[in-house]
PDB file of C-alpha atoms in Angstrom:
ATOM      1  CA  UNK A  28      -2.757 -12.595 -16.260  1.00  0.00           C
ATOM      2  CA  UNK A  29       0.712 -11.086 -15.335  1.00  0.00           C
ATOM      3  CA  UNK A  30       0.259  -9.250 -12.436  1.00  0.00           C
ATOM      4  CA  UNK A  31       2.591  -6.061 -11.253  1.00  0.00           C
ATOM      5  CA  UNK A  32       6.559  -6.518 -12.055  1.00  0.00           C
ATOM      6  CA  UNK A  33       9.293  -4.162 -11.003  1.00  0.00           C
ATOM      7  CA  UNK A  34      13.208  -4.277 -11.797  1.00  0.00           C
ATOM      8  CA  UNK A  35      15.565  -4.786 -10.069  1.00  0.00           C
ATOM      9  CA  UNK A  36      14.848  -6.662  -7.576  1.00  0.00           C
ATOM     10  CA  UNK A  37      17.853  -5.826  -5.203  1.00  0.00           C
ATOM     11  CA  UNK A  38      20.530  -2.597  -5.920  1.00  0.00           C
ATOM     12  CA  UNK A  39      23.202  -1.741  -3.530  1.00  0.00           C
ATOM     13  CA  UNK A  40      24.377   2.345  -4.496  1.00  0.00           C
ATOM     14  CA  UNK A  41      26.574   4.404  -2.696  1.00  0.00           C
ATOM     15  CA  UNK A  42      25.536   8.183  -1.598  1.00  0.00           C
ATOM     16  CA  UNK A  43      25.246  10.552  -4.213  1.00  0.00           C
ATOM     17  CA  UNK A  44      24.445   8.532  -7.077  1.00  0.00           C
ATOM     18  CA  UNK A  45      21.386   8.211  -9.101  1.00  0.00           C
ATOM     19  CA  UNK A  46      19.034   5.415  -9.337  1.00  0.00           C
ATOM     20  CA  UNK A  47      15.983   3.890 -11.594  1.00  0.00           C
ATOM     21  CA  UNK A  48      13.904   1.794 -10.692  1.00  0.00           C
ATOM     22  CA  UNK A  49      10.898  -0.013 -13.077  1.00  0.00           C
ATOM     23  CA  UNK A  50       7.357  -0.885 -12.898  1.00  0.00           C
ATOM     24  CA  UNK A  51       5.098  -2.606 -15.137  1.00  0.00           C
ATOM     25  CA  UNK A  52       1.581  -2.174 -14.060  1.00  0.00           C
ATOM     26  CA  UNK A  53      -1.040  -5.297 -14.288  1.00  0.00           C
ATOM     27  CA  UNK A  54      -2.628  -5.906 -17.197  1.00  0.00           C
ATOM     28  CA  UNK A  55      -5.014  -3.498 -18.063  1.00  0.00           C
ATOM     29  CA  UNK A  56      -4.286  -0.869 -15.673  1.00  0.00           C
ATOM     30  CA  UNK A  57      -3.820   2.410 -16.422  1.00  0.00           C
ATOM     31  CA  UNK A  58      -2.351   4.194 -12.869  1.00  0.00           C
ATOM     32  CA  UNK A  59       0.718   3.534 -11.646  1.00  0.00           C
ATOM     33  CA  UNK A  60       1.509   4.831  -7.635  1.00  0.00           C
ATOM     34  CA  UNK A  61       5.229   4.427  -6.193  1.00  0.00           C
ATOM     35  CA  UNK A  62       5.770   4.029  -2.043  1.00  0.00           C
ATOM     36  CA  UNK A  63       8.918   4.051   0.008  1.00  0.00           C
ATOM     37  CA  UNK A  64       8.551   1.357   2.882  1.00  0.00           C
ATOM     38  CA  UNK A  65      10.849   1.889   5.500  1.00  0.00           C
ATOM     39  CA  UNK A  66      12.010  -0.617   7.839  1.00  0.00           C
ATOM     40  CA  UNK A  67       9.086  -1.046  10.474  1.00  0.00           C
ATOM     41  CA  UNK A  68       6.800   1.320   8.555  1.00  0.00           C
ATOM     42  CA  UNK A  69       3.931   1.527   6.542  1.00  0.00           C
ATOM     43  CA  UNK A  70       4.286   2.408   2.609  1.00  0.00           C
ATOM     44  CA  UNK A  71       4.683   6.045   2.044  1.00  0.00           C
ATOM     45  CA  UNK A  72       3.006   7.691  -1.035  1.00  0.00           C
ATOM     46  CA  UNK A  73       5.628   8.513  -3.632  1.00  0.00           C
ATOM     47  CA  UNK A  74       3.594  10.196  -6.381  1.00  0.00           C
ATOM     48  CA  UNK A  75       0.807   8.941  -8.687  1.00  0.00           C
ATOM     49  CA  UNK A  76       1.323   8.631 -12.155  1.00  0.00           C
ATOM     50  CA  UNK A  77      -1.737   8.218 -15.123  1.00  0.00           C
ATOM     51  CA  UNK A  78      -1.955   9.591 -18.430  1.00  0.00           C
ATOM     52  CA  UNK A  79       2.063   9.978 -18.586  1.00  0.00           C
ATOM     53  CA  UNK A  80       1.155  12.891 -16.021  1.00  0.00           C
ATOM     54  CA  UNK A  81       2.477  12.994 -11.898  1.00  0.00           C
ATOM     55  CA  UNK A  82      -1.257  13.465 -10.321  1.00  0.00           C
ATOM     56  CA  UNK A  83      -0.502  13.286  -6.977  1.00  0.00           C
ATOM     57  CA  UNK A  84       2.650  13.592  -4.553  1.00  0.00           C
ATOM     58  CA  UNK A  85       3.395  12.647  -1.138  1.00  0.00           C
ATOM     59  CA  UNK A  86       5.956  14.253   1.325  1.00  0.00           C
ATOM     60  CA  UNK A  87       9.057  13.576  -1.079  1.00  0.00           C
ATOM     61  CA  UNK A  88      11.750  15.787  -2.248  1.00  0.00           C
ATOM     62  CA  UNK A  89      12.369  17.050  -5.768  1.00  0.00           C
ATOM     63  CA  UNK A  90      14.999  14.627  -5.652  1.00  0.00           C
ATOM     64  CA  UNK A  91      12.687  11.742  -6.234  1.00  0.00           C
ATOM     65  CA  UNK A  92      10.971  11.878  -9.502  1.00  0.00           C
ATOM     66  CA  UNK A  93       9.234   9.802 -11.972  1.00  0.00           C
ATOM     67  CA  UNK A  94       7.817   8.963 -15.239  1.00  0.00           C
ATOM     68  CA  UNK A  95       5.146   6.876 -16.836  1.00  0.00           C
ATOM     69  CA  UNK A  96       5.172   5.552 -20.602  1.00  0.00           C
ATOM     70  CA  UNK A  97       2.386   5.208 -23.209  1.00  0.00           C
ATOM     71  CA  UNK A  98       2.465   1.276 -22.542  1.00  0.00           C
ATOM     72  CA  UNK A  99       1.494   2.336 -18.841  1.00  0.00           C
ATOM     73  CA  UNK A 100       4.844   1.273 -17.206  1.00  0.00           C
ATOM     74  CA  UNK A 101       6.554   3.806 -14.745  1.00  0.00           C
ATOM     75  CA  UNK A 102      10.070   4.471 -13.847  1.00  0.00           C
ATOM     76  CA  UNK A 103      10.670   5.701 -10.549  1.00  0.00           C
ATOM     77  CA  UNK A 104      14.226   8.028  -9.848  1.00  0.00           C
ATOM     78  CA  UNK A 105      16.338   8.846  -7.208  1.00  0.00           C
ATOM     79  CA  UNK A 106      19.043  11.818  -7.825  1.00  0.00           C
ATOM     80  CA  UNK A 107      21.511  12.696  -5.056  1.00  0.00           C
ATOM     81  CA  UNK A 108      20.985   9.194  -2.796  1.00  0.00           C
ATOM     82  CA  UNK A 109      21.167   9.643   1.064  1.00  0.00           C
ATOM     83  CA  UNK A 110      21.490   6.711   3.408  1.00  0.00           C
ATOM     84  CA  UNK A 111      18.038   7.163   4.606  1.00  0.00           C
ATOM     85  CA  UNK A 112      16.557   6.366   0.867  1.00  0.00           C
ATOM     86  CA  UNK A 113      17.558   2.902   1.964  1.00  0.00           C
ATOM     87  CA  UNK A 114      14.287   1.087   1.938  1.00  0.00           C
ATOM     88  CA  UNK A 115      11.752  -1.256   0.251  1.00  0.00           C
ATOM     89  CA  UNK A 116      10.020   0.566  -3.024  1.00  0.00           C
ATOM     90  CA  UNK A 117       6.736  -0.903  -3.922  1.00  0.00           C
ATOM     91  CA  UNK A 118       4.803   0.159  -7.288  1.00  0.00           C
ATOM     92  CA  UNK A 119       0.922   0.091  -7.100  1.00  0.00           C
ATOM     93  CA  UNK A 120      -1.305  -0.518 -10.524  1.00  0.00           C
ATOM     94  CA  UNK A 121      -5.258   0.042 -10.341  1.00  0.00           C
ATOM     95  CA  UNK A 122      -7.865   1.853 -12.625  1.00  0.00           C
ATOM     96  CA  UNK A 123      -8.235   5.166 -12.078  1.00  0.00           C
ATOM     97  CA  UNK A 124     -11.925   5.486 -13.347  1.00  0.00           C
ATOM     98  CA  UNK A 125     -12.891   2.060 -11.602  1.00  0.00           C
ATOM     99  CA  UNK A 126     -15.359   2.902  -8.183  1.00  0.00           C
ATOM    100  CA  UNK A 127     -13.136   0.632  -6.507  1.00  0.00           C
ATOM    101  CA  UNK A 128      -9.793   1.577  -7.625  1.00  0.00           C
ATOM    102  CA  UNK A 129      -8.335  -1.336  -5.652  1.00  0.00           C
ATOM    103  CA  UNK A 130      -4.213  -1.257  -5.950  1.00  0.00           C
ATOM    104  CA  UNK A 131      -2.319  -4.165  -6.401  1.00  0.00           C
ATOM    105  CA  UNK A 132       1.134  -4.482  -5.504  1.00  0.00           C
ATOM    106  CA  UNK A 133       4.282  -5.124  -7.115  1.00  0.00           C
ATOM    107  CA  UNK A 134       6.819  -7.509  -5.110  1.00  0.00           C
ATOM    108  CA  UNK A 135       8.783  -4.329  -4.598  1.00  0.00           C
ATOM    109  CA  UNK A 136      12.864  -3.028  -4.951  1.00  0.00           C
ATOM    110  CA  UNK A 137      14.852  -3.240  -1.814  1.00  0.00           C
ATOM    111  CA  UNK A 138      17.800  -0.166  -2.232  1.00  0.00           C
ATOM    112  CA  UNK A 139      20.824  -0.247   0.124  1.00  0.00           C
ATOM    113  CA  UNK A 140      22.672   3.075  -0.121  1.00  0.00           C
ATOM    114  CA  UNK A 141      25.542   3.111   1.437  1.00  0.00           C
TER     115      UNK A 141
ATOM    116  CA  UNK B   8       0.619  13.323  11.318  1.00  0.00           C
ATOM    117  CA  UNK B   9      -0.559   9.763  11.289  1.00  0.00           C
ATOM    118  CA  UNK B  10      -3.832   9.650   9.625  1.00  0.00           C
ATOM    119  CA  UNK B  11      -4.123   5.895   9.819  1.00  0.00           C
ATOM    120  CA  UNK B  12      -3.188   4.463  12.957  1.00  0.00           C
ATOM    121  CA  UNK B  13      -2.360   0.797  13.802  1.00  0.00           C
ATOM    122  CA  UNK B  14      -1.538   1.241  17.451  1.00  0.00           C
ATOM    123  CA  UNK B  15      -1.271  -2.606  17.838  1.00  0.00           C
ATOM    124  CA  UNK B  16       2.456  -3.296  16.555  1.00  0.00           C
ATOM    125  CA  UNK B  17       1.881  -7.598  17.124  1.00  0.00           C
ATOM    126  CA  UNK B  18      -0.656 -10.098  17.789  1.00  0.00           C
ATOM    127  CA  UNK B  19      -0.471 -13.730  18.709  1.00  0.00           C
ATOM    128  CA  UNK B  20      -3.267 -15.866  18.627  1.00  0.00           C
ATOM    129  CA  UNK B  21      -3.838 -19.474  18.600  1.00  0.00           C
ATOM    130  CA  UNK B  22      -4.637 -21.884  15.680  1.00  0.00           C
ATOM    131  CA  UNK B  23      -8.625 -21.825  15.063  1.00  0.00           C
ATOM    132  CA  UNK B  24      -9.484 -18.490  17.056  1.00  0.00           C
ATOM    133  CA  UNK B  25     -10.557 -15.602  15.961  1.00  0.00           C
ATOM    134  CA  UNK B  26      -7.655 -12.227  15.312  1.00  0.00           C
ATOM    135  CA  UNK B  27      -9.122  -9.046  15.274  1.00  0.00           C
ATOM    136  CA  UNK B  28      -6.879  -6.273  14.349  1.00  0.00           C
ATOM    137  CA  UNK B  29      -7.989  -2.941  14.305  1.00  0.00           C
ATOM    138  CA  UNK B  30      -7.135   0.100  12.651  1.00  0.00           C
ATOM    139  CA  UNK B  31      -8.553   3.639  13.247  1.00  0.00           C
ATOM    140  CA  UNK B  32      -7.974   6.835  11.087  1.00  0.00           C
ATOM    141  CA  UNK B  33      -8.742  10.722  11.009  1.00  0.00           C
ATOM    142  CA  UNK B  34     -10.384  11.947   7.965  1.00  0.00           C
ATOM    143  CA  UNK B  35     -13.833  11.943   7.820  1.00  0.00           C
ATOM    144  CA  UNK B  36     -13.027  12.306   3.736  1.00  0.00           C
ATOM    145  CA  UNK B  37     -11.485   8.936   3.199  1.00  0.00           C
ATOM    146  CA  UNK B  38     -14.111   6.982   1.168  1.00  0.00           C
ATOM    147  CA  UNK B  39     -12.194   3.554   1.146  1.00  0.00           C
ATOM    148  CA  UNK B  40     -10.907   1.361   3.121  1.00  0.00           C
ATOM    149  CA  UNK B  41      -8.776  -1.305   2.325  1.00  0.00           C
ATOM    150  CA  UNK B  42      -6.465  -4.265   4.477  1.00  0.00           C
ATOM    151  CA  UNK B  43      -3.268  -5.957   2.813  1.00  0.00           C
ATOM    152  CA  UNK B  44      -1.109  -9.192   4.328  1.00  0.00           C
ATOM    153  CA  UNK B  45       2.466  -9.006   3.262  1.00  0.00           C
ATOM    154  CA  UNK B  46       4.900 -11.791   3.741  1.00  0.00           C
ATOM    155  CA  UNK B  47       8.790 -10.981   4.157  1.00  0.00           C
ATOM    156  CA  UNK B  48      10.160 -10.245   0.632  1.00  0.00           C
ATOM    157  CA  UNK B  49       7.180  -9.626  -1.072  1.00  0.00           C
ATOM    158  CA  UNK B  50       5.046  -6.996  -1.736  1.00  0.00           C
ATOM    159  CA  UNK B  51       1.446  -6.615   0.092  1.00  0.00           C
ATOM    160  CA  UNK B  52      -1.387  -8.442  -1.291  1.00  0.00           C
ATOM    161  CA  UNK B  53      -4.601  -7.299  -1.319  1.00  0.00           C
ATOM    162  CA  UNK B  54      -7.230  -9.200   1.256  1.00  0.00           C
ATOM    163  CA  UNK B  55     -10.410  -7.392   1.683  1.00  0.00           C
ATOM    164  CA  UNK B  56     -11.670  -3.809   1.072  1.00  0.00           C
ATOM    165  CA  UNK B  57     -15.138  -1.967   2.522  1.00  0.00           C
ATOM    166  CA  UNK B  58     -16.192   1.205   0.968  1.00  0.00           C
ATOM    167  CA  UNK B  59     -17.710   3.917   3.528  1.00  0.00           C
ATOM    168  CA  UNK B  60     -21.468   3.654   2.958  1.00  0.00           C
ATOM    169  CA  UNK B  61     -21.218  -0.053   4.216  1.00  0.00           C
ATOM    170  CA  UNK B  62     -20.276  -1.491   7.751  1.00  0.00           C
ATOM    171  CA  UNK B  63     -19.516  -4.550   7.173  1.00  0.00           C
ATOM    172  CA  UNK B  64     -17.559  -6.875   4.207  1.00  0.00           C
ATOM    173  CA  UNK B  65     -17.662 -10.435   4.098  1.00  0.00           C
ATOM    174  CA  UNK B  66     -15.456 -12.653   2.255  1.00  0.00           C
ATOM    175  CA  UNK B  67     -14.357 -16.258   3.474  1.00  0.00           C
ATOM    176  CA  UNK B  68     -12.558 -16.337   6.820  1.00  0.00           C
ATOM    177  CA  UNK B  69     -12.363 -12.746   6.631  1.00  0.00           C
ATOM    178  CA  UNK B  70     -14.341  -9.567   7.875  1.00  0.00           C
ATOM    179  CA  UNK B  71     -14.248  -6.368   7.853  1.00  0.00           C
ATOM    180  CA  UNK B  72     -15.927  -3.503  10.166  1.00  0.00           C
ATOM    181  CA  UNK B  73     -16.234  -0.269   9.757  1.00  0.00           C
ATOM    182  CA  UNK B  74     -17.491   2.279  12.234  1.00  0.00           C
ATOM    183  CA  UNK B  75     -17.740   5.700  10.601  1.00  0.00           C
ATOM    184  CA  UNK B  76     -18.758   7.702  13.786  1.00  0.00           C
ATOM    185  CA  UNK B  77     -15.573   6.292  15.537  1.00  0.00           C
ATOM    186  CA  UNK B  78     -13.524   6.327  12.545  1.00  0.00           C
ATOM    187  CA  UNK B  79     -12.334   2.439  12.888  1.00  0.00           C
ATOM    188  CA  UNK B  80     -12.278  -0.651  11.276  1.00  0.00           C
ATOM    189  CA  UNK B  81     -11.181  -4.093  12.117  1.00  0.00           C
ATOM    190  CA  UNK B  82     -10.000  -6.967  10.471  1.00  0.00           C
ATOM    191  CA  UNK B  83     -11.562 -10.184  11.902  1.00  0.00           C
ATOM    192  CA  UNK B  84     -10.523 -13.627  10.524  1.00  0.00           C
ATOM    193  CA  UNK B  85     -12.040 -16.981  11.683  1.00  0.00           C
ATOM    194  CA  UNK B  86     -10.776 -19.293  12.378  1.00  0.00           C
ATOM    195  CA  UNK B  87      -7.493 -18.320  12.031  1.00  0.00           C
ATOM    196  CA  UNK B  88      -4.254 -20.603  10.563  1.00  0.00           C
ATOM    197  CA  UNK B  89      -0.416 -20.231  10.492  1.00  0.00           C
ATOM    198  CA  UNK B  90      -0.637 -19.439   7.021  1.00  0.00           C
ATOM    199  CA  UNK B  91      -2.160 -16.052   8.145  1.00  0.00           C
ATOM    200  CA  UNK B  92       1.127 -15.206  10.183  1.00  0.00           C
ATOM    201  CA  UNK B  93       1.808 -12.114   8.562  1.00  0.00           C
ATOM    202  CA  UNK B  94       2.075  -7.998   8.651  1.00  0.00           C
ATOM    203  CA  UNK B  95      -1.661  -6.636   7.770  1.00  0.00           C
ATOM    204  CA  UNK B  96      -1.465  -3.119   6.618  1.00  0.00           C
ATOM    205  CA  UNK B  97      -5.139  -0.988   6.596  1.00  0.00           C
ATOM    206  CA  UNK B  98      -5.416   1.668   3.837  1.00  0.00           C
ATOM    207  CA  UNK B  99      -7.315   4.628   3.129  1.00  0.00           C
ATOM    208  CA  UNK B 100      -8.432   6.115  -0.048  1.00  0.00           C
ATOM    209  CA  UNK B 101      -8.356  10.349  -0.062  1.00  0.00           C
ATOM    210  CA  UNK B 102      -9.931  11.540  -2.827  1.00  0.00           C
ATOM    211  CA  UNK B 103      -9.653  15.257  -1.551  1.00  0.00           C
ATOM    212  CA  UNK B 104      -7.129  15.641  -4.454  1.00  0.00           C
ATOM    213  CA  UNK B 105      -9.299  14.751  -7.362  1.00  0.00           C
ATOM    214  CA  UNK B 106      -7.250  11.680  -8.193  1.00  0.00           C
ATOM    215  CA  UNK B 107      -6.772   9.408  -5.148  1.00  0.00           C
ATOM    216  CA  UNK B 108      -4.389   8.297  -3.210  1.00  0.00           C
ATOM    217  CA  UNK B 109      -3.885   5.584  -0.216  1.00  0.00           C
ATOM    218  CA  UNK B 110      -2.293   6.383   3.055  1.00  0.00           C
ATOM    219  CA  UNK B 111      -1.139   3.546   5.286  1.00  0.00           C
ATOM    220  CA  UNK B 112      -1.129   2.491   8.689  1.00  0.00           C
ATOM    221  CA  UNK B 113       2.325   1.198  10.246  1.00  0.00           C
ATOM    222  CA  UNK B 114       0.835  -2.446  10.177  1.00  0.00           C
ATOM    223  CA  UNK B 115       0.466  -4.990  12.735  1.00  0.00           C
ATOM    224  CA  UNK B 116       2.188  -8.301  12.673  1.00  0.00           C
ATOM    225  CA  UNK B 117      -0.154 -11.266  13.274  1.00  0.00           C
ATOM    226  CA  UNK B 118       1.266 -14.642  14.291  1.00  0.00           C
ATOM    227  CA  UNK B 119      -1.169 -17.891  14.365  1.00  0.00           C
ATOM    228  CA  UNK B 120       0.768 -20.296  16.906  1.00  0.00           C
ATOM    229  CA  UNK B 121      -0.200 -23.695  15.903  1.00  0.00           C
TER     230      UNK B 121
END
């Protein structure tokens, strides 16, 4: 059972460029939810994606947007990257209609901008 | 506004004694509770979880304890071993929005001296 995936691994951009970043959820799940983990910090909620719709958002500029696909992956973008974007972004899968909802964790993108 | 708060930022304990780490949080609404370990490099993994109707959750060396009227939980795991050196994050589920979403505490970093 394949569990979450994300590409790249590691990207190095400078500021002002754009970025994608990719997610494939775990088997059978259906929700996809994107965090920013800072250096020292806790993951910060991106945005929530299920049904190919954004369901939820977090404190995050416009500049930070997403998609998911029929196949359930997600892409996450950056537009316009700042030096403080640098960070660790981690992609969540779980099922939305499940009690539990538990998310699992992909092994995340780490994104230097410099 | 923090609304999960891991005001321990490290904790050392010995090989075969118990770590307790706690986590406390301010929404009365938050119907979940979950705690992740995450190594350097990857991304959290998903340990134990306690829904609010319950005050305790059992599972191996690991327990969790929630106390609703306080609004805190606690990780306990006995006895504990190196391999548990780690940063735990707690988690909360807010369903206020219809869909849910987690919010995360700034995690505490356990190390197991042997």
């Amino acid at each position: 059972d394949a569990g979450v995936t994300q590409s790249p691994t590691h990207l190095i951009k400078t500021r002002g460029q754009q970025v994608t970043l990719r997610c494939s959820p775990k088997s059978g799940h259906d929700t996809v939810s994107w965090y920013q983990q800072a250096l020292g910090q806790g993951p910060q909620f991106i945005f929530q994606y299920y049904e190919e719709e954004e369901r939820q958002r977090g404190n995050f500029p416009d500049r930070f947007s997403g998609h998911q696909f029929p196949n359930y992956s997600s892409e996450l973008n950056v537009n316009a990257l700042l030096l403080g974007d640098s960070a660790l972004y981690l992609c969540a899968s779980s099922l939305q209609r499940r009690e539990r909802g538990t998310q699992y964790f992909g092994p995340g993108t780490r994104l230097l901008v410099l | 506004d923090q609304q999960v708060k891991q005001n321990s930022p490290s904790l050392s304990v010995q090989e075969g004694r118990i770590s307790i780490l706690n986590c406390d949080y301010t929404n009365s609404m938050f119907d979940y509770f979950l705690w992740y370990k995450k190594y350097p490099a990857e991304g959290p993994t998903f340990l134990i979880s306690i829904s609010s109707i319950k005050d305790k959750n059992e599972d191996g060396r690991f327990t969790v304890f929630l106390n609703k009227s306080a609004k805190h939980l606690s990780l306990h795991i006995v006895p504990s071993q190196p391999g548990d050196s780690a940063v735990y994050f707690c988690a909360a589920r807010d369903l206020t929005s219809g869909t849910y979403k987690y919010i995360f505490g700034t995690g505490t970093r356990l190390k197991v001296l042997a």
